[in-house]
Amino acid sequence: MPAKTTDEAPRERTAVPAEAVTPLIRGVAVLRQLTEAGGTLSPSGLERATGLARSTVDRITATLARMGYVRLDGREVTLAPRLMELGNAYLAALRLPALLSRRADALADELDESVSLAVADRDGIRFIHQATRRRAMSLSFRIGDLLPAERTAPGPLFATQWTEEDWQRWRERRAADPQDRTFPAIPPRGPARGDRDAEAAVHSGHGHDDADFVRRTTQAAEDGWALDDQLIEPGLVAVSVPVREPRTGRVACVASVVSHTSRHTARDLGSSLLPSLRSAVADMERELRLAPPPEPGPPPAGLAIWTGASKQELGREFVESLARGLTVLTAFGEGRQELTLTEVAKATGLARATARRALITYQHLGLVTPAGERGFALTPRVLSLGFPPLSRTSLPQIAEPHLAELADRVHESTSLAVLTPSGDEIQYIARAATNRVMSVNITVGTRLPAHATSLGRVLLADLPASERHLGEPHAPTPHTVTSTTALTGVLSEVRAEGYALVDEELEEGLRSIAVPIRDRTGRVVAALNTAMHATRHTVEECVTHILPELKTTAGHIETDLHTASRFTHVPLT
């Protein structure tokens, strides 16, 4: 059996149901350990962390790699952006990020402070949206991070709705883990209850004793808001207000403004920022009240067929029961918050018996909960499967493994670039070199004139003519197009053809071809290219041989980018 992981211990003590899928339990344990390790672990590290045999770890990671959920990089296993589709399924079904994130972002801009949305996860809270400020002192957690309720501002607000059973579960968890070691997103408490620093914190009003949390919950019920006065770590303060469901009046989520004592004291938060937070929450509740029922999006298609084909191809190395079990989570989504067993089986193409065993397993793991008379719904704990470390993924991190694979296939250096704010230069943000005596040598961070590069022309071509900053194009070589009229015509061709080929316009003997990388809205946000000496590939060979490889790689990068950016912000640099 796998070792207990953060989300299981010490809360989960129930026996494993007889119908549970053991490979699925083990696969979830591997994903949780990778999450807690920040996204990367060696197979031997996974073996030690989970208690599984090395052969089992290898089979699980091979299956997850086949699904695109992890990458096997030499001696390490690394979480891949596609895994975020599991957390996306929960967030889409929840609808709160889609409906409320715009209001949270606007409040962050108004106050110039970080704003978060969190939901209850049993006796903890889990973040579902973050609007952060870019400062040297960062005060944000990651989407999906789990925090103990008693050390947060949202916690007392959720606890106002706890049953006696909820309080008892909280007391048992506090007794089993008094130092919060099972919450890796926050610093642990003091080394012992008798620690003098911990005692001093209690006497100064910043203690974490259980009676204090009960008192704060009672106060939150009276006030309708709550404070965190450095409960997580020194200097961090927050004020929170509940966002209530229109129909039931229960707390749907909690909105918080997070700051630092160098900017606001806890008392100051309650007086200066609370009115703006309350106003924003009123707008959020209005959004919930007026939102039309969701239109169900298309469920995943052909998953059962794909897993069967993968099993036939890879044999024993592919754990089909794990792959099929994970596909069950993707059956949920926008307009599919609650599904019956029949609906899950239909959405995934799995047999009812297979879907049923997976749902039983997920109920045991706390990832699925009964809903309605015969339905099931995802819980916030689905976000524990890789979402926190992956929610901070940048475009270069997404692209780098794909660039390396492309460079291996075409035996040429590959690059990713974006336009600089001025709009007349490109900046390289990711590179993959190839082993050649003579190769294109450009480092990440290098800037080059946009008009004379294939990368730049792809980026410029997507802009409206009024937003292009061509300036007075200079000529690095005699072949460079410098006429504004001629460049406008070239960019029109690039936009129509979907690629740019530049032949010795940046440097004598240098030939390059580039394609666009588009975000979820279809806007070109980056460009991908391959550059080479002109003697290695003719212009025709670039179009017939290199271009299809570029387009394939661009498609893979876009798939990861679209998955990662559905509910998180993906920085371009």
PDB file of N, CA, C and O in Angstrom, residues 280-342:
ATOM      1  N   ALA A 280     -16.681  44.972  -3.270  1.00  0.00           N
ATOM      2  CA  ALA A 280     -16.349  44.000  -4.306  1.00  0.00           C
ATOM      3  C   ALA A 280     -17.108  42.695  -4.090  1.00  0.00           C
ATOM      4  O   ALA A 280     -17.577  42.068  -5.047  1.00  0.00           O
ATOM      5  N   VAL A 281     -17.245  42.274  -2.830  1.00  0.00           N
ATOM      6  CA  VAL A 281     -17.984  41.041  -2.535  1.00  0.00           C
ATOM      7  C   VAL A 281     -19.456  41.199  -2.904  1.00  0.00           C
ATOM      8  O   VAL A 281     -20.082  40.259  -3.423  1.00  0.00           O
ATOM      9  N   ALA A 282     -20.025  42.365  -2.676  1.00  0.00           N
ATOM     10  CA  ALA A 282     -21.413  42.606  -3.079  1.00  0.00           C
ATOM     11  C   ALA A 282     -21.557  42.451  -4.592  1.00  0.00           C
ATOM     12  O   ALA A 282     -22.538  41.874  -5.084  1.00  0.00           O
ATOM     13  N   ASP A 283     -20.560  42.955  -5.336  1.00  0.00           N
ATOM     14  CA  ASP A 283     -20.581  42.784  -6.797  1.00  0.00           C
ATOM     15  C   ASP A 283     -20.448  41.314  -7.175  1.00  0.00           C
ATOM     16  O   ASP A 283     -21.091  40.842  -8.123  1.00  0.00           O
ATOM     17  N   MET A 284     -19.607  40.572  -6.449  1.00  0.00           N
ATOM     18  CA  MET A 284     -19.441  39.142  -6.721  1.00  0.00           C
ATOM     19  C   MET A 284     -20.745  38.392  -6.486  1.00  0.00           C
ATOM     20  O   MET A 284     -21.138  37.528  -7.284  1.00  0.00           O
ATOM     21  N   GLU A 285     -21.418  38.707  -5.393  1.00  0.00           N
ATOM     22  CA  GLU A 285     -22.687  38.031  -5.098  1.00  0.00           C
ATOM     23  C   GLU A 285     -23.740  38.372  -6.149  1.00  0.00           C
ATOM     24  O   GLU A 285     -24.592  37.534  -6.487  1.00  0.00           O
ATOM     25  N   ARG A 286     -23.683  39.597  -6.668  1.00  0.00           N
ATOM     26  CA  ARG A 286     -24.591  39.972  -7.756  1.00  0.00           C
ATOM     27  C   ARG A 286     -24.284  39.144  -9.004  1.00  0.00           C
ATOM     28  O   ARG A 286     -25.204  38.702  -9.708  1.00  0.00           O
ATOM     29  N   GLU A 287     -23.003  38.923  -9.283  1.00  0.00           N
ATOM     30  CA  GLU A 287     -22.606  38.089 -10.427  1.00  0.00           C
ATOM     31  C   GLU A 287     -23.179  36.681 -10.277  1.00  0.00           C
ATOM     32  O   GLU A 287     -23.700  36.101 -11.243  1.00  0.00           O
ATOM     33  N   LEU A 288     -23.097  36.127  -9.085  1.00  0.00           N
ATOM     34  CA  LEU A 288     -23.626  34.782  -8.851  1.00  0.00           C
ATOM     35  C   LEU A 288     -25.140  34.751  -9.018  1.00  0.00           C
ATOM     36  O   LEU A 288     -25.699  33.787  -9.552  1.00  0.00           O
ATOM     37  N   ARG A 289     -25.789  35.803  -8.567  1.00  0.00           N
ATOM     38  CA  ARG A 289     -27.246  35.834  -8.624  1.00  0.00           C
ATOM     39  C   ARG A 289     -27.757  35.971 -10.061  1.00  0.00           C
ATOM     40  O   ARG A 289     -28.782  35.378 -10.428  1.00  0.00           O
ATOM     41  N   LEU A 290     -27.054  36.731 -10.892  1.00  0.00           N
ATOM     42  CA  LEU A 290     -27.521  37.024 -12.241  1.00  0.00           C
ATOM     43  C   LEU A 290     -26.939  36.090 -13.303  1.00  0.00           C
ATOM     44  O   LEU A 290     -27.375  36.140 -14.458  1.00  0.00           O
ATOM     45  N   ALA A 291     -25.976  35.260 -12.933  1.00  0.00           N
ATOM     46  CA  ALA A 291     -25.332  34.387 -13.927  1.00  0.00           C
ATOM     47  C   ALA A 291     -26.332  33.385 -14.487  1.00  0.00           C
ATOM     48  O   ALA A 291     -27.043  32.718 -13.722  1.00  0.00           O
ATOM     49  N   PRO A 292     -26.416  33.259 -15.816  1.00  0.00           N
ATOM     50  CA  PRO A 292     -27.312  32.263 -16.411  1.00  0.00           C
ATOM     51  C   PRO A 292     -26.784  30.858 -16.158  1.00  0.00           C
ATOM     52  O   PRO A 292     -25.592  30.681 -15.880  1.00  0.00           O
ATOM     53  N   PRO A 293     -27.644  29.868 -16.226  1.00  0.00           N
ATOM     54  CA  PRO A 293     -27.170  28.488 -16.054  1.00  0.00           C
ATOM     55  C   PRO A 293     -26.079  28.172 -17.079  1.00  0.00           C
ATOM     56  O   PRO A 293     -26.137  28.638 -18.222  1.00  0.00           O
ATOM     57  N   PRO A 294     -25.080  27.406 -16.686  1.00  0.00           N
ATOM     58  CA  PRO A 294     -23.974  27.124 -17.616  1.00  0.00           C
ATOM     59  C   PRO A 294     -24.402  26.206 -18.759  1.00  0.00           C
ATOM     60  O   PRO A 294     -25.244  25.324 -18.573  1.00  0.00           O
ATOM     61  N   GLU A 295     -23.825  26.447 -19.909  1.00  0.00           N
ATOM     62  CA  GLU A 295     -24.028  25.556 -21.041  1.00  0.00           C
ATOM     63  C   GLU A 295     -22.976  24.453 -20.962  1.00  0.00           C
ATOM     64  O   GLU A 295     -21.781  24.741 -20.980  1.00  0.00           O
ATOM     65  N   PRO A 296     -23.374  23.201 -20.865  1.00  0.00           N
ATOM     66  CA  PRO A 296     -22.376  22.122 -20.772  1.00  0.00           C
ATOM     67  C   PRO A 296     -21.437  22.114 -21.974  1.00  0.00           C
ATOM     68  O   PRO A 296     -21.883  22.164 -23.121  1.00  0.00           O
ATOM     69  N   GLY A 297     -20.146  22.109 -21.688  1.00  0.00           N
ATOM     70  CA  GLY A 297     -19.167  21.978 -22.756  1.00  0.00           C
ATOM     71  C   GLY A 297     -19.067  20.542 -23.202  1.00  0.00           C
ATOM     72  O   GLY A 297     -19.634  19.638 -22.579  1.00  0.00           O
ATOM     73  N   PRO A 298     -18.347  20.299 -24.284  1.00  0.00           N
ATOM     74  CA  PRO A 298     -18.227  18.919 -24.776  1.00  0.00           C
ATOM     75  C   PRO A 298     -17.410  18.066 -23.816  1.00  0.00           C
ATOM     76  O   PRO A 298     -16.371  18.502 -23.326  1.00  0.00           O
ATOM     77  N   PRO A 299     -17.866  16.872 -23.495  1.00  0.00           N
ATOM     78  CA  PRO A 299     -17.078  15.981 -22.635  1.00  0.00           C
ATOM     79  C   PRO A 299     -15.884  15.439 -23.408  1.00  0.00           C
ATOM     80  O   PRO A 299     -15.835  15.527 -24.644  1.00  0.00           O
ATOM     81  N   PRO A 300     -14.891  14.907 -22.734  1.00  0.00           N
ATOM     82  CA  PRO A 300     -13.753  14.305 -23.442  1.00  0.00           C
ATOM     83  C   PRO A 300     -14.230  13.162 -24.326  1.00  0.00           C
ATOM     84  O   PRO A 300     -15.203  12.470 -24.008  1.00  0.00           O
ATOM     85  N   ALA A 301     -13.555  12.985 -25.445  1.00  0.00           N
ATOM     86  CA  ALA A 301     -14.006  11.970 -26.414  1.00  0.00           C
ATOM     87  C   ALA A 301     -12.913  10.930 -26.649  1.00  0.00           C
ATOM     88  O   ALA A 301     -11.731  11.249 -26.700  1.00  0.00           O
ATOM     89  N   GLY A 302     -13.335   9.684 -26.790  1.00  0.00           N
ATOM     90  CA  GLY A 302     -12.437   8.619 -27.214  1.00  0.00           C
ATOM     91  C   GLY A 302     -11.392   8.195 -26.217  1.00  0.00           C
ATOM     92  O   GLY A 302     -10.403   7.558 -26.585  1.00  0.00           O
ATOM     93  N   LEU A 303     -11.595   8.517 -24.933  1.00  0.00           N
ATOM     94  CA  LEU A 303     -10.562   8.205 -23.947  1.00  0.00           C
ATOM     95  C   LEU A 303     -10.407   6.702 -23.744  1.00  0.00           C
ATOM     96  O   LEU A 303      -9.293   6.194 -23.622  1.00  0.00           O
ATOM     97  N   ALA A 304     -11.517   5.983 -23.687  1.00  0.00           N
ATOM     98  CA  ALA A 304     -11.433   4.538 -23.476  1.00  0.00           C
ATOM     99  C   ALA A 304     -10.726   3.861 -24.643  1.00  0.00           C
ATOM    100  O   ALA A 304      -9.931   2.931 -24.461  1.00  0.00           O
ATOM    101  N   ILE A 305     -11.002   4.330 -25.853  1.00  0.00           N
ATOM    102  CA  ILE A 305     -10.338   3.763 -27.034  1.00  0.00           C
ATOM    103  C   ILE A 305      -8.840   4.041 -26.976  1.00  0.00           C
ATOM    104  O   ILE A 305      -8.010   3.169 -27.266  1.00  0.00           O
ATOM    105  N   TRP A 306      -8.484   5.278 -26.568  1.00  0.00           N
ATOM    106  CA  TRP A 306      -7.067   5.654 -26.506  1.00  0.00           C
ATOM    107  C   TRP A 306      -6.321   4.821 -25.467  1.00  0.00           C
ATOM    108  O   TRP A 306      -5.200   4.366 -25.724  1.00  0.00           O
ATOM    109  N   THR A 307      -6.911   4.637 -24.299  1.00  0.00           N
ATOM    110  CA  THR A 307      -6.220   3.858 -23.271  1.00  0.00           C
ATOM    111  C   THR A 307      -6.052   2.410 -23.712  1.00  0.00           C
ATOM    112  O   THR A 307      -5.018   1.786 -23.440  1.00  0.00           O
ATOM    113  N   GLY A 308      -7.054   1.864 -24.404  1.00  0.00           N
ATOM    114  CA  GLY A 308      -6.933   0.490 -24.899  1.00  0.00           C
ATOM    115  C   GLY A 308      -5.823   0.355 -25.915  1.00  0.00           C
ATOM    116  O   GLY A 308      -5.050  -0.607 -25.889  1.00  0.00           O
ATOM    117  N   ALA A 309      -5.718   1.343 -26.821  1.00  0.00           N
ATOM    118  CA  ALA A 309      -4.660   1.309 -27.836  1.00  0.00           C
ATOM    119  C   ALA A 309      -3.285   1.456 -27.195  1.00  0.00           C
ATOM    120  O   ALA A 309      -2.313   0.811 -27.604  1.00  0.00           O
ATOM    121  N   SER A 310      -3.186   2.299 -26.162  1.00  0.00           N
ATOM    122  CA  SER A 310      -1.910   2.483 -25.472  1.00  0.00           C
ATOM    123  C   SER A 310      -1.481   1.206 -24.768  1.00  0.00           C
ATOM    124  O   SER A 310      -0.299   0.844 -24.757  1.00  0.00           O
ATOM    125  N   LYS A 311      -2.440   0.504 -24.180  1.00  0.00           N
ATOM    126  CA  LYS A 311      -2.127  -0.755 -23.515  1.00  0.00           C
ATOM    127  C   LYS A 311      -1.622  -1.780 -24.522  1.00  0.00           C
ATOM    128  O   LYS A 311      -0.654  -2.516 -24.263  1.00  0.00           O
ATOM    129  N   GLN A 312      -2.254  -1.813 -25.680  1.00  0.00           N
ATOM    130  CA  GLN A 312      -1.840  -2.766 -26.705  1.00  0.00           C
ATOM    131  C   GLN A 312      -0.435  -2.454 -27.208  1.00  0.00           C
ATOM    132  O   GLN A 312       0.359  -3.350 -27.493  1.00  0.00           O
ATOM    133  N   GLU A 313      -0.117  -1.167 -27.299  1.00  0.00           N
ATOM    134  CA  GLU A 313       1.198  -0.764 -27.817  1.00  0.00           C
ATOM    135  C   GLU A 313       2.306  -0.945 -26.787  1.00  0.00           C
ATOM    136  O   GLU A 313       3.390  -1.445 -27.111  1.00  0.00           O
ATOM    137  N   LEU A 314       2.049  -0.543 -25.535  1.00  0.00           N
ATOM    138  CA  LEU A 314       3.108  -0.543 -24.522  1.00  0.00           C
ATOM    139  C   LEU A 314       3.122  -1.791 -23.652  1.00  0.00           C
ATOM    140  O   LEU A 314       4.097  -2.042 -22.949  1.00  0.00           O
ATOM    141  N   GLY A 315       2.042  -2.549 -23.658  1.00  0.00           N
ATOM    142  CA  GLY A 315       2.016  -3.786 -22.885  1.00  0.00           C
ATOM    143  C   GLY A 315       2.027  -3.542 -21.398  1.00  0.00           C
ATOM    144  O   GLY A 315       1.343  -2.651 -20.880  1.00  0.00           O
ATOM    145  N   ARG A 316       2.835  -4.302 -20.691  1.00  0.00           N
ATOM    146  CA  ARG A 316       2.836  -4.285 -19.230  1.00  0.00           C
ATOM    147  C   ARG A 316       3.241  -2.923 -18.662  1.00  0.00           C
ATOM    148  O   ARG A 316       2.872  -2.587 -17.533  1.00  0.00           O
ATOM    149  N   GLU A 317       3.985  -2.125 -19.410  1.00  0.00           N
ATOM    150  CA  GLU A 317       4.449  -0.838 -18.900  1.00  0.00           C
ATOM    151  C   GLU A 317       3.323   0.195 -18.797  1.00  0.00           C
ATOM    152  O   GLU A 317       3.512   1.244 -18.182  1.00  0.00           O
ATOM    153  N   PHE A 318       2.181  -0.078 -19.423  1.00  0.00           N
ATOM    154  CA  PHE A 318       1.054   0.849 -19.371  1.00  0.00           C
ATOM    155  C   PHE A 318      -0.003   0.292 -18.426  1.00  0.00           C
ATOM    156  O   PHE A 318      -0.558  -0.786 -18.661  1.00  0.00           O
ATOM    157  N   VAL A 319      -0.284   1.024 -17.336  1.00  0.00           N
ATOM    158  CA  VAL A 319      -1.260   0.584 -16.347  1.00  0.00           C
ATOM    159  C   VAL A 319      -2.625   1.132 -16.765  1.00  0.00           C
ATOM    160  O   VAL A 319      -2.995   2.263 -16.442  1.00  0.00           O
ATOM    161  N   GLU A 320      -3.378   0.322 -17.478  1.00  0.00           N
ATOM    162  CA  GLU A 320      -4.621   0.798 -18.074  1.00  0.00           C
ATOM    163  C   GLU A 320      -5.642   1.213 -17.022  1.00  0.00           C
ATOM    164  O   GLU A 320      -6.368   2.202 -17.193  1.00  0.00           O
ATOM    165  N   SER A 321      -5.703   0.504 -15.902  1.00  0.00           N
ATOM    166  CA  SER A 321      -6.677   0.855 -14.869  1.00  0.00           C
ATOM    167  C   SER A 321      -6.377   2.224 -14.262  1.00  0.00           C
ATOM    168  O   SER A 321      -7.296   2.954 -13.869  1.00  0.00           O
ATOM    169  N   LEU A 322      -5.103   2.608 -14.187  1.00  0.00           N
ATOM    170  CA  LEU A 322      -4.739   3.943 -13.708  1.00  0.00           C
ATOM    171  C   LEU A 322      -5.169   5.001 -14.717  1.00  0.00           C
ATOM    172  O   LEU A 322      -5.796   6.001 -14.357  1.00  0.00           O
ATOM    173  N   ALA A 323      -4.836   4.785 -15.987  1.00  0.00           N
ATOM    174  CA  ALA A 323      -5.187   5.762 -17.025  1.00  0.00           C
ATOM    175  C   ALA A 323      -6.695   5.949 -17.123  1.00  0.00           C
ATOM    176  O   ALA A 323      -7.199   7.073 -17.204  1.00  0.00           O
ATOM    177  N   ARG A 324      -7.431   4.840 -17.101  1.00  0.00           N
ATOM    178  CA  ARG A 324      -8.884   4.946 -17.206  1.00  0.00           C
ATOM    179  C   ARG A 324      -9.482   5.596 -15.964  1.00  0.00           C
ATOM    180  O   ARG A 324     -10.454   6.355 -16.064  1.00  0.00           O
ATOM    181  N   GLY A 325      -8.894   5.313 -14.819  1.00  0.00           N
ATOM    182  CA  GLY A 325      -9.390   5.946 -13.600  1.00  0.00           C
ATOM    183  C   GLY A 325      -9.199   7.452 -13.623  1.00  0.00           C
ATOM    184  O   GLY A 325     -10.100   8.210 -13.224  1.00  0.00           O
ATOM    185  N   LEU A 326      -8.053   7.931 -14.102  1.00  0.00           N
ATOM    186  CA  LEU A 326      -7.798   9.363 -14.150  1.00  0.00           C
ATOM    187  C   LEU A 326      -8.705  10.068 -15.148  1.00  0.00           C
ATOM    188  O   LEU A 326      -9.091  11.226 -14.951  1.00  0.00           O
ATOM    189  N   THR A 327      -9.087   9.375 -16.233  1.00  0.00           N
ATOM    190  CA  THR A 327      -9.971  10.008 -17.215  1.00  0.00           C
ATOM    191  C   THR A 327     -11.347  10.305 -16.616  1.00  0.00           C
ATOM    192  O   THR A 327     -12.050  11.197 -17.102  1.00  0.00           O
ATOM    193  N   VAL A 328     -11.732   9.591 -15.563  1.00  0.00           N
ATOM    194  CA  VAL A 328     -13.032   9.829 -14.933  1.00  0.00           C
ATOM    195  C   VAL A 328     -13.127  11.266 -14.414  1.00  0.00           C
ATOM    196  O   VAL A 328     -14.186  11.902 -14.494  1.00  0.00           O
ATOM    197  N   LEU A 329     -12.027  11.805 -13.894  1.00  0.00           N
ATOM    198  CA  LEU A 329     -12.044  13.173 -13.373  1.00  0.00           C
ATOM    199  C   LEU A 329     -12.339  14.184 -14.478  1.00  0.00           C
ATOM    200  O   LEU A 329     -12.971  15.222 -14.234  1.00  0.00           O
ATOM    201  N   THR A 330     -11.887  13.917 -15.701  1.00  0.00           N
ATOM    202  CA  THR A 330     -12.090  14.861 -16.801  1.00  0.00           C
ATOM    203  C   THR A 330     -13.507  14.833 -17.344  1.00  0.00           C
ATOM    204  O   THR A 330     -13.854  15.640 -18.212  1.00  0.00           O
ATOM    205  N   ALA A 331     -14.348  13.912 -16.856  1.00  0.00           N
ATOM    206  CA  ALA A 331     -15.748  13.901 -17.283  1.00  0.00           C
ATOM    207  C   ALA A 331     -16.496  15.104 -16.731  1.00  0.00           C
ATOM    208  O   ALA A 331     -17.496  15.542 -17.299  1.00  0.00           O
ATOM    209  N   PHE A 332     -16.016  15.669 -15.618  1.00  0.00           N
ATOM    210  CA  PHE A 332     -16.664  16.820 -14.996  1.00  0.00           C
ATOM    211  C   PHE A 332     -16.164  18.106 -15.658  1.00  0.00           C
ATOM    212  O   PHE A 332     -15.118  18.129 -16.305  1.00  0.00           O
ATOM    213  N   GLY A 333     -16.899  19.182 -15.485  1.00  0.00           N
ATOM    214  CA  GLY A 333     -16.495  20.452 -16.080  1.00  0.00           C
ATOM    215  C   GLY A 333     -17.634  21.439 -16.064  1.00  0.00           C
ATOM    216  O   GLY A 333     -18.634  21.266 -15.341  1.00  0.00           O
ATOM    217  N   GLU A 334     -17.518  22.486 -16.847  1.00  0.00           N
ATOM    218  CA  GLU A 334     -18.550  23.520 -16.895  1.00  0.00           C
ATOM    219  C   GLU A 334     -19.882  22.917 -17.341  1.00  0.00           C
ATOM    220  O   GLU A 334     -19.961  22.248 -18.370  1.00  0.00           O
ATOM    221  N   GLY A 335     -20.915  23.167 -16.559  1.00  0.00           N
ATOM    222  CA  GLY A 335     -22.220  22.582 -16.863  1.00  0.00           C
ATOM    223  C   GLY A 335     -22.311  21.117 -16.511  1.00  0.00           C
ATOM    224  O   GLY A 335     -23.347  20.478 -16.755  1.00  0.00           O
ATOM    225  N   ARG A 336     -21.257  20.566 -15.942  1.00  0.00           N
ATOM    226  CA  ARG A 336     -21.244  19.148 -15.553  1.00  0.00           C
ATOM    227  C   ARG A 336     -20.704  19.035 -14.116  1.00  0.00           C
ATOM    228  O   ARG A 336     -19.821  18.250 -13.835  1.00  0.00           O
ATOM    229  N   GLN A 337     -21.258  19.865 -13.232  1.00  0.00           N
ATOM    230  CA  GLN A 337     -20.785  19.899 -11.848  1.00  0.00           C
ATOM    231  C   GLN A 337     -21.154  18.629 -11.102  1.00  0.00           C
ATOM    232  O   GLN A 337     -20.383  18.136 -10.283  1.00  0.00           O
ATOM    233  N   GLU A 338     -22.357  18.106 -11.366  1.00  0.00           N
ATOM    234  CA  GLU A 338     -22.806  16.862 -10.751  1.00  0.00           C
ATOM    235  C   GLU A 338     -23.167  15.878 -11.851  1.00  0.00           C
ATOM    236  O   GLU A 338     -23.930  16.210 -12.760  1.00  0.00           O
ATOM    237  N   LEU A 339     -22.603  14.675 -11.776  1.00  0.00           N
ATOM    238  CA  LEU A 339     -22.849  13.652 -12.791  1.00  0.00           C
ATOM    239  C   LEU A 339     -23.253  12.348 -12.123  1.00  0.00           C
ATOM    240  O   LEU A 339     -22.729  12.000 -11.055  1.00  0.00           O
ATOM    241  N   THR A 340     -24.150  11.628 -12.758  1.00  0.00           N
ATOM    242  CA  THR A 340     -24.491  10.286 -12.301  1.00  0.00           C
ATOM    243  C   THR A 340     -23.470   9.303 -12.842  1.00  0.00           C
ATOM    244  O   THR A 340     -22.666   9.635 -13.728  1.00  0.00           O
ATOM    245  N   LEU A 341     -23.497   8.095 -12.338  1.00  0.00           N
ATOM    246  CA  LEU A 341     -22.605   7.047 -12.826  1.00  0.00           C
ATOM    247  C   LEU A 341     -22.798   6.840 -14.328  1.00  0.00           C
ATOM    248  O   LEU A 341     -21.821   6.712 -15.085  1.00  0.00           O
ATOM    249  N   THR A 342     -24.034   6.822 -14.774  1.00  0.00           N
ATOM    250  CA  THR A 342     -24.311   6.631 -16.201  1.00  0.00           C
ATOM    251  C   THR A 342     -23.712   7.757 -17.025  1.00  0.00           C
ATOM    252  O   THR A 342     -23.121   7.530 -18.087  1.00  0.00           O
TER     253      THR A 342
END
